[in-house]
Coordinates of C-alpha atoms and ligand atoms in Angstrom, one line a residue:
M1 CA -2.2 11.6 -35.6
K2 CA -5.2 12.2 -33.4
Y3 CA -7.2 9.2 -32.4
N4 CA -11.1 9.8 -32.1
T5 CA -11.9 6.6 -31.1
R6 CA -13.3 6.1 -27.2
N7 CA -13.6 2.4 -26.0
I8 CA -16.2 2.3 -23.4
G9 CA -18.0 -0.2 -20.9
I10 CA -21.3 0.5 -20.0
I11 CA -22.0 -0.8 -16.2
A12 CA -24.7 -1.3 -14.2
H13 CA -26.5 -3.2 -11.6
V14 CA -29.2 -5.8 -13.2
D15 CA -32.1 -3.8 -13.8
A16 CA -30.8 -0.3 -13.8
G17 CA -31.1 -0.2 -17.8
K18 CA -28.4 -0.8 -19.6
T19 CA -29.5 -2.9 -22.1
T20 CA -32.1 -0.3 -23.0
L21 CA -29.3 2.2 -23.0
S22 CA -27.1 0.1 -25.1
E23 CA -30.1 -0.4 -27.9
R24 CA -30.8 3.4 -27.4
I25 CA -27.3 4.6 -28.1
L26 CA -27.3 2.2 -31.4
Y27 CA -29.8 3.7 -32.5
Y28 CA -28.9 7.4 -32.0
T29 CA -25.9 6.7 -33.5
G30 CA -27.4 5.2 -36.7
L31 CA -26.5 1.5 -36.1
I32 CA -29.9 0.7 -35.8
H33 CA -33.3 2.1 -37.4
K34 CA -35.7 0.9 -35.3
I35 CA -36.4 1.0 -31.2
G36 CA -36.3 -2.3 -29.5
N37 CA -37.8 -2.8 -26.0
V38 CA -36.3 -5.3 -24.0
D39 CA -39.8 -5.8 -22.0
D40 CA -40.6 -7.0 -25.8
G41 CA -37.1 -9.1 -26.1
N42 CA -36.4 -7.7 -29.3
T43 CA -33.1 -5.5 -28.4
T44 CA -30.4 -5.9 -30.5
M45 CA -28.2 -6.0 -27.0
D46 CA -30.8 -8.6 -25.9
K47 CA -28.6 -11.8 -25.9
D48 CA -30.0 -15.0 -25.5
I49 CA -32.9 -15.1 -28.0
Q50 CA -31.2 -13.0 -30.7
E51 CA -27.6 -14.4 -30.3
R52 CA -28.8 -18.3 -31.1
N53 CA -30.8 -16.8 -34.0
R54 CA -28.4 -14.8 -36.2
G55 CA -24.9 -16.5 -35.0
I56 CA -22.5 -14.6 -33.2
T57 CA -22.3 -10.9 -33.9
I58 CA -24.5 -9.2 -31.4
S59 CA -23.3 -9.9 -28.1
S60 CA -19.8 -10.3 -29.7
A61 CA -18.1 -8.9 -27.0
A62 CA -17.3 -5.1 -28.7
I63 CA -19.6 -3.4 -31.1
S64 CA -18.3 -0.3 -32.9
T65 CA -20.1 2.6 -33.4
Q66 CA -20.2 6.2 -34.8
W67 CA -21.3 9.3 -33.4
K68 CA -20.6 13.1 -34.9
K69 CA -19.6 16.0 -32.7
D70 CA -18.6 19.9 -33.8
N71 CA -18.1 18.0 -37.3
K72 CA -15.7 15.3 -36.0
V73 CA -16.2 11.6 -36.5
Y74 CA -15.6 9.4 -33.3
N75 CA -15.7 5.8 -33.3
I76 CA -17.1 4.8 -30.3
N77 CA -16.6 0.5 -29.3
I78 CA -18.7 -0.4 -26.8
I79 CA -17.0 -3.4 -24.8
D80 CA -19.4 -5.9 -23.0
T81 CA -19.2 -5.7 -20.0
P82 CA -20.3 -7.7 -17.1
G83 CA -22.5 -5.4 -14.3
H84 CA -21.5 -8.4 -11.7
I85 CA -18.1 -8.9 -10.0
D86 CA -19.3 -12.7 -10.2
F87 CA -18.6 -12.9 -13.4
A88 CA -14.9 -12.0 -12.2
V89 CA -12.4 -13.5 -15.2
E90 CA -14.9 -11.5 -17.6
V91 CA -15.3 -8.3 -15.9
E92 CA -11.3 -8.6 -15.9
R93 CA -10.8 -9.0 -19.4
S94 CA -13.1 -6.3 -20.5
L95 CA -11.2 -3.6 -17.8
R96 CA -7.9 -4.3 -19.6
V97 CA -9.3 -3.7 -23.0
L98 CA -11.6 -0.7 -22.6
D99 CA -10.6 3.0 -21.4
S100 CA -13.6 4.4 -19.8
V101 CA -16.6 3.2 -18.3
V102 CA -20.2 4.7 -18.6
A103 CA -22.2 3.9 -14.8
V104 CA -25.6 3.4 -15.2
F105 CA -27.9 4.0 -12.0
C106 CA -31.6 3.8 -11.4
A107 CA -32.9 7.2 -10.8
A108 CA -34.6 5.3 -7.8
S109 CA -32.2 3.1 -6.4
G110 CA -29.3 4.9 -6.3
V111 CA -25.9 3.0 -6.2
Q112 CA -26.3 -0.6 -6.2
P113 CA -23.8 -3.6 -4.9
Q114 CA -23.3 -5.1 -8.0
T115 CA -22.4 -1.4 -10.1
E116 CA -20.1 -0.8 -6.8
N117 CA -18.2 -3.7 -7.3
V118 CA -17.1 -3.5 -11.0
W119 CA -17.1 0.1 -10.1
F120 CA -13.9 0.0 -7.6
Q121 CA -12.3 -2.8 -9.9
A122 CA -12.1 -0.4 -12.7
E123 CA -11.0 2.4 -10.2
K124 CA -7.8 0.1 -9.4
H125 CA -7.3 0.1 -13.6
G126 CA -7.3 3.9 -13.9
T127 CA -10.4 3.5 -15.8
S128 CA -11.8 7.1 -16.8
K129 CA -15.7 7.2 -15.7
I130 CA -18.8 9.0 -16.8
C131 CA -22.2 8.3 -14.4
F132 CA -25.3 8.4 -16.4
I133 CA -28.8 8.4 -13.6
N134 CA -31.4 6.7 -15.6
K135 CA -35.1 6.6 -14.8
M136 CA -35.8 9.6 -13.9
D137 CA -39.1 8.8 -15.3
R138 CA -39.9 6.4 -12.5
I139 CA -42.0 6.9 -9.3
G140 CA -39.8 7.6 -6.4
A141 CA -36.6 9.2 -9.2
D142 CA -34.2 11.5 -7.5
F143 CA -31.2 12.7 -8.9
F144 CA -29.7 14.2 -6.2
A145 CA -30.0 11.7 -3.9
V146 CA -28.2 9.6 -6.3
L147 CA -25.2 12.1 -6.8
N148 CA -24.8 11.7 -2.5
D149 CA -25.0 7.9 -3.0
I150 CA -22.3 8.3 -5.7
K151 CA -20.4 10.6 -3.3
I152 CA -21.0 8.1 -0.4
K153 CA -20.7 4.6 -1.6
L154 CA -18.1 5.3 -4.5
N155 CA -16.1 7.8 -2.7
A156 CA -16.0 9.7 -5.9
V157 CA -16.6 13.4 -6.4
P158 CA -19.5 13.6 -8.5
L159 CA -19.9 16.4 -11.0
A160 CA -23.5 17.0 -12.1
L161 CA -23.6 18.4 -15.4
Q162 CA -27.2 18.5 -15.8
I163 CA -30.2 18.6 -13.7
P164 CA -33.2 17.6 -14.7
I165 CA -36.4 19.5 -15.3
G166 CA -39.1 17.7 -13.6
A167 CA -39.0 14.0 -12.1
E168 CA -41.1 11.1 -12.2
I169 CA -44.2 11.3 -14.8
H170 CA -43.1 15.2 -15.1
F171 CA -39.9 14.5 -16.0
E172 CA -39.4 16.6 -19.0
G173 CA -35.8 17.5 -19.9
V174 CA -32.4 18.3 -18.7
I175 CA -30.7 21.9 -17.9
D176 CA -27.4 21.7 -19.2
L177 CA -25.4 23.6 -16.6
V178 CA -22.0 24.2 -19.0
N179 CA -24.1 25.8 -21.9
M180 CA -26.9 26.8 -19.7
K181 CA -29.5 25.7 -21.7
A182 CA -32.8 23.7 -21.4
L183 CA -33.1 20.4 -23.3
Y184 CA -36.1 19.0 -24.3
W185 CA -37.2 16.0 -26.0
T186 CA -40.4 16.6 -27.8
D187 CA -40.7 13.5 -30.3
E188 CA -41.9 10.0 -29.0
N189 CA -38.4 8.7 -30.5
G190 CA -36.5 11.8 -28.8
E191 CA -34.6 12.4 -32.1
T192 CA -35.2 16.3 -32.2
I193 CA -34.0 18.0 -29.2
V194 CA -35.3 21.8 -28.7
E195 CA -33.2 23.9 -27.2
K196 CA -34.4 26.6 -24.8
E197 CA -34.1 29.8 -22.3
I198 CA -34.0 28.0 -18.8
P199 CA -37.5 28.4 -17.3
D200 CA -38.0 31.2 -14.6
Y201 CA -38.6 28.5 -12.0
H202 CA -35.5 26.8 -12.6
I203 CA -32.7 29.5 -12.7
A204 CA -32.2 29.8 -9.5
E205 CA -31.4 26.3 -8.6
A206 CA -29.4 26.3 -12.3
D207 CA -27.6 29.0 -10.9
E208 CA -26.4 27.2 -7.9
Y209 CA -25.6 24.1 -9.7
R210 CA -23.4 26.0 -11.7
M211 CA -21.6 27.5 -9.4
K212 CA -21.2 24.2 -7.1
L213 CA -19.8 22.9 -11.0
M214 CA -17.3 25.6 -11.0
E215 CA -16.6 25.3 -7.3
T216 CA -15.7 21.8 -7.7
L217 CA -13.4 22.4 -11.0
A218 CA -11.5 24.9 -9.1
E219 CA -11.0 22.7 -5.9
Y220 CA -9.6 19.7 -8.5
D221 CA -8.4 21.5 -11.0
E222 CA -5.3 23.8 -10.6
D223 CA -5.7 25.7 -14.2
F224 CA -9.4 26.1 -13.6
F225 CA -8.7 27.4 -10.0
D226 CA -6.4 30.2 -11.4
I227 CA -9.0 31.2 -13.7
F228 CA -11.9 30.8 -11.5
M229 CA -9.6 33.1 -8.7
D230 CA -8.8 35.7 -11.3
N231 CA -11.9 36.5 -13.2
E232 CA -15.2 34.2 -12.6
Q233 CA -17.0 36.8 -14.6
N234 CA -15.0 36.1 -17.9
I235 CA -15.3 32.3 -17.5
T236 CA -16.0 30.4 -21.3
V237 CA -17.6 27.0 -22.4
E238 CA -14.4 26.2 -23.6
M239 CA -12.8 26.8 -20.2
I240 CA -15.3 24.7 -18.3
S241 CA -15.3 22.0 -20.7
K242 CA -11.6 21.9 -21.0
A243 CA -11.5 21.2 -17.1
I244 CA -14.2 18.9 -16.9
Q245 CA -12.1 16.8 -19.2
R246 CA -9.4 16.9 -17.4
V247 CA -10.8 15.8 -14.1
C248 CA -12.6 13.4 -15.7
R249 CA -9.4 11.8 -17.4
S250 CA -7.6 12.5 -14.1
G251 CA -10.5 10.6 -12.2
S252 CA -10.5 13.0 -9.5
A253 CA -14.3 14.2 -10.0
V254 CA -16.8 12.3 -12.5
P255 CA -19.2 13.5 -14.6
V256 CA -22.6 12.8 -14.1
L257 CA -25.5 13.6 -16.3
C258 CA -29.5 12.2 -16.2
G259 CA -32.4 11.3 -18.4
S260 CA -34.6 8.4 -19.4
A261 CA -33.3 5.4 -21.8
F262 CA -37.2 4.1 -21.8
K263 CA -38.5 7.2 -23.0
N264 CA -35.8 8.5 -25.4
K265 CA -34.6 11.7 -23.0
G266 CA -31.1 12.5 -22.8
I267 CA -29.1 9.9 -24.5
Q268 CA -27.6 12.5 -27.3
P269 CA -25.8 14.6 -24.3
L270 CA -24.4 11.7 -23.0
L271 CA -23.1 10.4 -26.4
D272 CA -21.3 14.2 -26.4
A273 CA -19.9 13.9 -23.1
V274 CA -18.6 10.3 -23.9
V275 CA -16.5 11.9 -27.1
T276 CA -15.9 15.2 -25.5
Y277 CA -14.6 14.0 -21.9
L278 CA -13.4 10.2 -22.1
P279 CA -9.8 9.6 -22.8
A280 CA -9.0 8.8 -26.4
P281 CA -6.8 5.5 -26.4
D282 CA -3.1 7.6 -27.6
Q283 CA -4.1 9.7 -24.5
L284 CA -3.5 7.4 -22.4
A285 CA -0.2 6.7 -20.1
D286 CA 2.4 4.5 -21.9
L287 CA 1.9 0.8 -21.6
Q288 CA 4.5 -1.6 -20.9
G289 CA 5.1 -5.0 -21.8
R290 CA 7.9 -7.7 -21.6
D291 CA 10.5 -9.1 -24.3
P292 CA 9.4 -12.5 -23.5
H293 CA 13.5 -13.8 -24.5
T294 CA 15.1 -11.2 -22.3
E295 CA 12.9 -10.4 -20.1
E296 CA 13.4 -6.6 -20.1
T297 CA 10.6 -4.1 -19.7
V298 CA 9.5 -3.0 -23.0
T299 CA 7.5 0.5 -23.1
L300 CA 4.8 1.0 -25.5
E301 CA 3.9 4.1 -27.4
R302 CA 0.6 3.9 -28.0
N303 CA 0.5 5.5 -31.4
E304 CA 0.3 3.5 -34.7
A305 CA 3.9 4.2 -35.9
A306 CA 4.9 2.2 -32.7
V307 CA 6.0 -1.6 -32.9
F308 CA 2.7 -3.8 -32.9
S309 CA 1.2 -5.1 -30.1
G310 CA -2.1 -6.4 -29.0
L311 CA -4.3 -8.5 -26.8
V312 CA -6.9 -11.2 -27.5
F313 CA -9.7 -10.5 -24.8
K314 CA -12.5 -12.9 -26.5
V315 CA -12.3 -16.2 -29.0
M316 CA -15.4 -16.9 -30.5
I317 CA -16.3 -19.4 -33.0
D318 CA -18.6 -18.5 -36.1
K319 CA -20.4 -20.8 -38.0
H320 CA -19.3 -19.1 -41.0
M321 CA -16.2 -17.6 -40.4
G322 CA -14.5 -20.0 -38.8
R323 CA -12.4 -18.8 -35.2
L324 CA -12.5 -15.4 -34.7
A325 CA -10.2 -13.5 -32.1
M326 CA -11.3 -10.5 -30.3
L327 CA -8.3 -7.8 -30.2
R328 CA -7.4 -4.9 -29.1
V329 CA -4.7 -3.2 -30.6
Y330 CA -2.3 -0.8 -28.0
S331 CA 0.3 0.0 -30.5
G332 CA 1.3 0.1 -34.1
T333 CA -1.0 -1.1 -36.9
I334 CA -1.6 -4.2 -38.6
Q335 CA -3.2 -5.2 -42.2
S336 CA -4.6 -7.9 -43.5
G337 CA -2.3 -10.5 -45.0
D338 CA 0.3 -9.8 -42.4
T339 CA 1.8 -12.6 -40.4
L340 CA 1.6 -11.8 -36.8
L341 CA 3.3 -13.9 -33.9
N342 CA 1.4 -15.1 -30.6
V343 CA 3.7 -14.8 -28.0
R344 CA 2.1 -17.6 -25.8
T345 CA 3.0 -20.6 -27.7
G346 CA 5.4 -18.9 -30.4
E347 CA 3.4 -19.5 -33.4
S348 CA 3.2 -17.2 -36.5
F349 CA -0.2 -17.1 -37.9
R350 CA -1.2 -15.1 -41.1
I351 CA -4.4 -12.6 -40.7
S352 CA -6.8 -13.4 -43.3
R353 CA -9.3 -10.7 -42.4
I354 CA -9.8 -7.9 -40.0
L355 CA -13.3 -7.4 -38.8
Q356 CA -14.9 -4.4 -37.2
M357 CA -18.5 -5.4 -35.4
Q358 CA -21.2 -3.7 -36.3
S359 CA -24.3 -4.8 -34.4
D360 CA -25.7 -7.5 -36.6
K361 CA -23.8 -7.1 -39.4
T362 CA -19.5 -7.2 -39.8
L363 CA -17.5 -5.1 -41.9
S364 CA -14.0 -5.8 -43.8
L365 CA -11.2 -3.6 -42.4
E366 CA -7.7 -2.9 -44.4
E367 CA -5.8 -2.5 -41.3
A368 CA -6.3 -2.3 -37.9
K369 CA -4.0 0.6 -35.3
A370 CA -3.4 1.2 -32.4
G371 CA -6.7 1.8 -30.2
D372 CA -8.6 -0.1 -32.2
I373 CA -10.8 -3.2 -31.3
V374 CA -11.0 -5.3 -33.9
A375 CA -11.9 -9.8 -34.9
L376 CA -9.2 -11.7 -36.7
T377 CA -9.6 -14.7 -38.4
G378 CA -7.1 -16.9 -39.5
I379 CA -5.6 -17.2 -35.9
K380 CA -5.9 -21.1 -35.0
D381 CA -4.8 -21.6 -31.7
A382 CA -5.7 -18.3 -29.9
K383 CA -7.1 -17.8 -26.1
T384 CA -8.3 -14.9 -24.2
G385 CA -5.4 -13.2 -22.6
D386 CA -2.8 -14.0 -25.9
S387 CA -0.6 -11.5 -26.5
L388 CA 0.0 -11.1 -30.5
S389 CA 3.3 -9.1 -31.7
S390 CA 5.1 -8.8 -35.0
L391 CA 7.8 -11.6 -35.6
E392 CA 10.7 -9.7 -34.9
K393 CA 9.8 -7.9 -31.6
P394 CA 7.8 -10.2 -29.5
I395 CA 5.9 -8.2 -26.5
L396 CA 4.2 -10.4 -23.8
L397 CA 1.5 -7.7 -22.1
E398 CA 0.7 -8.4 -18.7
A399 CA -2.0 -11.5 -18.5
I400 CA -5.5 -11.2 -17.4
T401 CA -5.8 -12.2 -13.7
I402 CA -8.6 -13.2 -11.6
P403 CA -9.4 -10.2 -9.2
T404 CA -10.5 -10.4 -5.5
P405 CA -13.6 -9.3 -5.1
V406 CA -13.2 -5.3 -3.5
I407 CA -15.8 -5.8 -0.2
R408 CA -16.9 -2.7 1.1
V409 CA -17.2 -2.0 4.7
A410 CA -19.8 0.2 5.8
Ligands
LIG1 P1 -30.7 -3.8 -17.5 O1 -30.9 -5.0 -17.0 O2 -29.7 -3.0 -16.9 O3 -30.1 -4.5 -19.0 O4 -31.9 -3.2 -17.6 P2 -33.0 -3.3 -18.8 O5 -32.1 -2.3 -19.9 O6 -33.1 -4.7 -19.2 O7 -34.2 -2.5 -18.4 C1 -35.2 -3.1 -16.9 C2 -36.1 -3.0 -16.7 O8 -36.4 -0.9 -16.7 C3 -37.1 -2.6 -18.0 O9 -38.4 -3.1 -17.9 C4 -36.8 -1.7 -18.8 O10 -38.3 -1.3 -19.8 C5 -37.0 -0.6 -17.5 N1 -36.1 0.4 -18.1 C6 -35.1 0.9 -18.5 N2 -34.3 2.1 -18.5 C7 -35.6 2.9 -17.8 C8 -36.0 4.2 -17.9 O11 -35.5 4.8 -18.3 N3 -37.4 4.6 -17.4 C9 -38.2 3.3 -16.8 N4 -39.5 4.1 -16.3 N5 -37.8 2.2 -17.4 C10 -36.8 1.6 -17.7

């Protein structure tokens, strides 16, 4: 059974465009039907005002949406992730439940300190990453300078999958280096992507960066190295794509894309990259837990047939639904009506509802399985960090601890 789920967090230095990008993601994935703007204070992810108005759901720690690619539907759970290590506990708990990160950078400001800290924290968790260089339309936007910044400040291997066509007010679109196509967004809402041949004046640069992309893949991926050495002429898009997937998931290189969230350019290719390159929950290494009675280590396979284990990563109170426990399911399957054990308290409880958070509404689910992020009602005494398990097989997952900030020495 394949899990078409991606559990992602979006990290960014304040002002890099995280709210704008999140909003656009909800729009293009069909969860909201109108593009809002942070500057007008009407985005879905704009927490302060709206959360008060509408009750819980908006910044409900996670929002679930869907993206279709090659006739496959992917569930994308976006887990709220503070961009600042000052919120150490929140950063840590979201890193515990997400599988990968989209790091947003401002094309004019490059890598800024808040992102740097959270990036290294994510690194400790072995979290896969994709970078999005935003604000390509801004004065001073420089894609290549940010690539260099990623290399130097984040000590990462950036893998440019695109190069921009123009910059600042002349930012028109991107060249997709995998498919060697120029992509333009012609309507105001950026819904239609027009695919064209690469313009003549960009061919040399596109060839150069495609070669760099393949050389980097050959350097960090053995399989691709063999293909590359063997017959460079016969390399297919599929081969490149698979190699990008492997280096991204192993963390040896980081795919980089660009665009302008504000101008509605570049979001769909970013979503394609999220579902193509970032890992599904069942592709991650087995998880270790502990039997609270025997202290023995339990290895959990991340599939729906395994014994159930899950972690509460946030508890919220809703006026209508009462106490809601946000849960990451790591293994197994649960259904509404099931009785579960809170391993910390030793108390059992019956799940009354399983909910999926979708922007300003919630959806009732029959069940939740390994890899899912849902909210449970019916749980009486839950705290952040609680492990939930079946009554027969209690499993204690590692507690969420406060990390020491990573300080980079220049
Ligand atoms: P956050 O603090 O990271 O959530 O950033 P916001 O999404 O709130 O954006 C900060 C400011 O940058 C707002 O004024 C946005 O309108 C603006 N902004 C966001 N994305 C872009 C972009 O792609 N281009 C330009 N020029 N401005 C942007």
